[in-house]
PDB file of C-alpha atoms in Angstrom:
ATOM      1  CA  MET A   1      70.149  99.104   2.495  1.00 56.00           C
ATOM      2  CA  ILE A   2      69.847 100.636   5.959  1.00 65.00           C
ATOM      3  CA  GLN A   3      73.095 100.848   7.893  1.00 73.00           C
ATOM      4  CA  GLY A   4      73.319 100.937  11.649  1.00 80.00           C
ATOM      5  CA  VAL A   5      73.034  98.743  14.684  1.00 83.00           C
ATOM      6  CA  GLN A   6      70.251  96.206  15.111  1.00 87.00           C
ATOM      7  CA  LEU A   7      68.787  96.128  18.618  1.00 89.00           C
ATOM      8  CA  ASP A   8      67.028  92.922  19.602  1.00 92.00           C
ATOM      9  CA  MET A   9      64.813  93.724  22.596  1.00 93.00           C
ATOM     10  CA  ILE A  10      63.631  90.519  24.221  1.00 94.00           C
ATOM     11  CA  SER A  11      60.771  90.457  26.716  1.00 93.00           C
ATOM     12  CA  ALA A  12      60.940  88.776  30.103  1.00 92.00           C
ATOM     13  CA  ASP A  13      57.855  86.777  29.086  1.00 94.00           C
ATOM     14  CA  MET A  14      59.625  85.265  26.071  1.00 95.00           C
ATOM     15  CA  MET A  15      62.751  84.444  28.083  1.00 95.00           C
ATOM     16  CA  SER A  16      60.727  82.808  30.876  1.00 94.00           C
ATOM     17  CA  LYS A  17      59.477  80.203  28.389  1.00 96.00           C
ATOM     18  CA  MET A  18      62.999  79.172  27.342  1.00 96.00           C
ATOM     19  CA  THR A  19      65.550  76.820  28.864  1.00 96.00           C
ATOM     20  CA  SER A  20      68.932  78.216  29.900  1.00 96.00           C
ATOM     21  CA  TYR A  21      70.513  76.627  26.836  1.00 96.00           C
ATOM     22  CA  GLU A  22      67.926  78.215  24.517  1.00 97.00           C
ATOM     23  CA  LYS A  23      68.491  81.645  26.083  1.00 97.00           C
ATOM     24  CA  ILE A  24      72.264  81.415  25.696  1.00 96.00           C
ATOM     25  CA  ARG A  25      72.013  80.144  22.126  1.00 97.00           C
ATOM     26  CA  LEU A  26      69.557  82.918  21.166  1.00 97.00           C
ATOM     27  CA  ILE A  27      71.834  85.588  22.624  1.00 96.00           C
ATOM     28  CA  LEU A  28      75.028  84.237  21.059  1.00 96.00           C
ATOM     29  CA  ASP A  29      73.404  83.712  17.653  1.00 95.00           C
ATOM     30  CA  ASP A  30      72.095  87.299  17.657  1.00 94.00           C
ATOM     31  CA  VAL A  31      75.454  88.713  18.771  1.00 93.00           C
ATOM     32  CA  HIS A  32      77.296  86.615  16.137  1.00 91.00           C
ATOM     33  CA  ASN A  33      75.055  88.335  13.570  1.00 90.00           C
ATOM     34  CA  GLY A  34      76.137  91.766  14.849  1.00 88.00           C
ATOM     35  CA  SER A  35      73.056  92.582  16.928  1.00 91.00           C
ATOM     36  CA  VAL A  36      72.981  94.220  20.327  1.00 92.00           C
ATOM     37  CA  VAL A  37      70.627  92.263  22.592  1.00 94.00           C
ATOM     38  CA  VAL A  38      68.607  94.023  25.287  1.00 93.00           C
ATOM     39  CA  LEU A  39      66.914  91.732  27.803  1.00 94.00           C
ATOM     40  CA  GLU A  40      63.988  93.153  29.761  1.00 91.00           C
ATOM     41  CA  LYS A  41      64.999  90.933  32.680  1.00 91.00           C
ATOM     42  CA  GLY A  42      68.599  89.808  32.960  1.00 90.00           C
ATOM     43  CA  LEU A  43      69.930  86.279  33.170  1.00 92.00           C
ATOM     44  CA  SER A  44      70.462  84.500  36.472  1.00 90.00           C
ATOM     45  CA  PRO A  45      74.048  84.458  37.802  1.00 89.00           C
ATOM     46  CA  ASP A  46      74.325  80.803  36.713  1.00 92.00           C
ATOM     47  CA  GLU A  47      73.099  81.628  33.198  1.00 94.00           C
ATOM     48  CA  GLN A  48      75.524  84.566  32.999  1.00 92.00           C
ATOM     49  CA  GLY A  49      78.370  82.203  33.865  1.00 93.00           C
ATOM     50  CA  ARG A  50      77.246  79.725  31.218  1.00 95.00           C
ATOM     51  CA  LEU A  51      76.959  82.537  28.657  1.00 95.00           C
ATOM     52  CA  LEU A  52      80.543  83.595  29.373  1.00 94.00           C
ATOM     53  CA  GLU A  53      81.770  79.982  29.147  1.00 94.00           C
ATOM     54  CA  ALA A  54      80.007  79.468  25.807  1.00 95.00           C
ATOM     55  CA  THR A  55      81.403  82.779  24.546  1.00 94.00           C
ATOM     56  CA  MET A  56      84.970  81.794  25.442  1.00 93.00           C
ATOM     57  CA  MET A  57      84.574  78.541  23.528  1.00 93.00           C
ATOM     58  CA  GLU A  58      83.416  80.406  20.405  1.00 92.00           C
ATOM     59  CA  ILE A  59      86.123  83.092  20.285  1.00 90.00           C
ATOM     60  CA  ALA A  60      88.319  82.602  17.222  1.00 87.00           C
ATOM     61  CA  PRO A  61      91.247  84.635  15.844  1.00 86.00           C
ATOM     62  CA  GLY A  62      90.012  86.698  12.925  1.00 84.00           C
ATOM     63  CA  GLY A  63      86.423  85.735  13.752  1.00 86.00           C
ATOM     64  CA  PHE A  64      84.188  86.139  16.775  1.00 86.00           C
ATOM     65  CA  SER A  65      85.894  88.417  19.325  1.00 89.00           C
ATOM     66  CA  GLY A  66      83.551  87.957  22.272  1.00 90.00           C
ATOM     67  CA  ILE A  67      80.815  89.930  23.983  1.00 92.00           C
ATOM     68  CA  GLU A  68      80.385  93.078  26.028  1.00 89.00           C
ATOM     69  CA  ILE A  69      77.798  92.604  28.768  1.00 89.00           C
ATOM     70  CA  GLU A  70      76.296  94.989  31.290  1.00 85.00           C
ATOM     71  CA  THR A  71      73.489  94.450  33.762  1.00 82.00           C
ATOM     72  CA  TYR A  72      71.386  97.067  35.431  1.00 75.00           C
ATOM     73  CA  PRO A  73      70.428  96.202  39.032  1.00 69.00           C
ATOM     74  CA  ALA A  74      66.920  96.219  40.398  1.00 49.00           C
ATOM     75  CA  PHE A  75      65.592  99.439  41.874  1.00 49.00           C
ATOM     76  CA  ASP A  76      66.646  99.795  45.526  1.00 50.00           C
ATOM     77  CA  GLY A  77      63.065 100.646  46.463  1.00 50.00           C
ATOM     78  CA  ASP A  78      62.303  96.934  46.075  1.00 51.00           C
ATOM     79  CA  LYS A  79      64.499  96.090  49.085  1.00 52.00           C
ATOM     80  CA  SER A  80      63.083  95.322  52.477  1.00 52.00           C
ATOM     81  CA  PHE A  81      64.131  97.329  55.529  1.00 50.00           C
ATOM     82  CA  VAL A  82      66.407  94.470  56.681  1.00 50.00           C
ATOM     83  CA  GLN A  83      68.091  94.257  53.255  1.00 50.00           C
ATOM     84  CA  LYS A  84      68.742  98.016  53.337  1.00 50.00           C
ATOM     85  CA  LEU A  85      69.977  97.868  56.938  1.00 53.00           C
ATOM     86  CA  PHE A  86      72.491  95.085  56.270  1.00 54.00           C
ATOM     87  CA  GLY A  87      73.411  96.287  52.784  1.00 56.00           C
ATOM     88  CA  LYS A  88      72.228  93.156  51.008  1.00 51.00           C
ATOM     89  CA  LYS A  89      71.951  93.630  47.290  1.00 53.00           C
ATOM     90  CA  ASN A  90      68.826  92.692  45.402  1.00 52.00           C
ATOM     91  CA  LYS A  91      70.068  89.922  43.091  1.00 55.00           C
ATOM     92  CA  GLU A  92      67.339  90.310  40.478  1.00 58.00           C
ATOM     93  CA  GLN A  93      68.405  92.210  37.377  1.00 60.00           C
ATOM     94  CA  HIS A  94      66.015  94.413  35.450  1.00 75.00           C
ATOM     95  CA  LEU A  95      67.956  95.051  32.270  1.00 84.00           C
ATOM     96  CA  MET A  96      70.846  93.388  30.494  1.00 88.00           C
ATOM     97  CA  VAL A  97      72.638  94.678  27.386  1.00 89.00           C
ATOM     98  CA  ILE A  98      74.827  92.272  25.395  1.00 90.00           C
ATOM     99  CA  GLY A  99      76.647  92.902  22.137  1.00 89.00           C
ATOM    100  CA  PRO A 100      79.751  92.166  20.094  1.00 89.00           C
ATOM    101  CA  VAL A 101      82.820  93.407  21.948  1.00 88.00           C
ATOM    102  CA  GLU A 102      84.081  95.304  18.886  1.00 86.00           C
ATOM    103  CA  GLN A 103      80.739  97.131  18.439  1.00 85.00           C
ATOM    104  CA  LEU A 104      79.481  97.874  21.958  1.00 85.00           C
ATOM    105  CA  LYS A 105      81.141  99.930  24.664  1.00 84.00           C
ATOM    106  CA  MET A 106      79.526 100.834  27.960  1.00 78.00           C
ATOM    107  CA  LEU A 107      80.328 104.444  28.783  1.00 77.00           C
ATOM    108  CA  THR A 108      78.429 105.083  32.005  1.00 78.00           C
ATOM    109  CA  ARG A 109      76.321 103.146  34.451  1.00 76.00           C
ATOM    110  CA  ASP A 110      74.673 104.892  37.349  1.00 75.00           C
ATOM    111  CA  LYS A 111      71.570 104.401  39.461  1.00 72.00           C
ATOM    112  CA  ASP A 112      69.226 105.783  36.816  1.00 72.00           C
ATOM    113  CA  ARG A 113      70.644 104.785  33.447  1.00 76.00           C
ATOM    114  CA  LEU A 114      73.102 102.925  31.264  1.00 77.00           C
ATOM    115  CA  ILE A 115      74.877 104.855  28.534  1.00 79.00           C
ATOM    116  CA  ALA A 116      76.421 102.790  25.753  1.00 80.00           C
ATOM    117  CA  TRP A 117      78.068 103.491  22.431  1.00 81.00           C
ATOM    118  CA  ALA A 118      77.366 101.085  19.593  1.00 83.00           C
ATOM    119  CA  SER A 119      78.852 101.035  16.112  1.00 83.00           C
ATOM    120  CA  ALA A 120      77.621  99.310  12.973  1.00 79.00           C
ATOM    121  CA  PRO A 121      79.203  95.952  12.076  1.00 75.00           C
ATOM    122  CA  GLN A 122      82.238  96.212   9.820  1.00 70.00           C
TER     123      GLN A 122
END
C-alpha cells in the first residue's frame, strides 16, 4: 500500500456546477478521509463562513480535529487603476488549500507562492 498524503485537486469548472452545500460537503468529506483539498478557484466569503461553521459542528474529542485553510489572492495585475489607487483588494481567490488540521501546516504565503507541510494520516 502506498503511504503519503492524498491531494484532491478540484477544478473551478466542477465547483461552478455545485451548490454551496455540495461544495462544503465535498470538501469536508474529503478532509474527514485525510485528504488535502486544492481548489483551483476558492470559495466565496459566504461559503468560507459556512465551511467554518460546518467544521465547528463536526469537531469531536478524539475524532475530527478541524481544518487548516489558506487562500491565495488574485494576481494584483487584475486590478483596475482605481482599485490600485485606493488600495481596494481584489476579492476573487485563485487558489484555496484545505486539509485536516493535524496533517496540514502552512509555512509561508507570499505574493508568488504558498508553502505548506503535509503529513500522512495517522
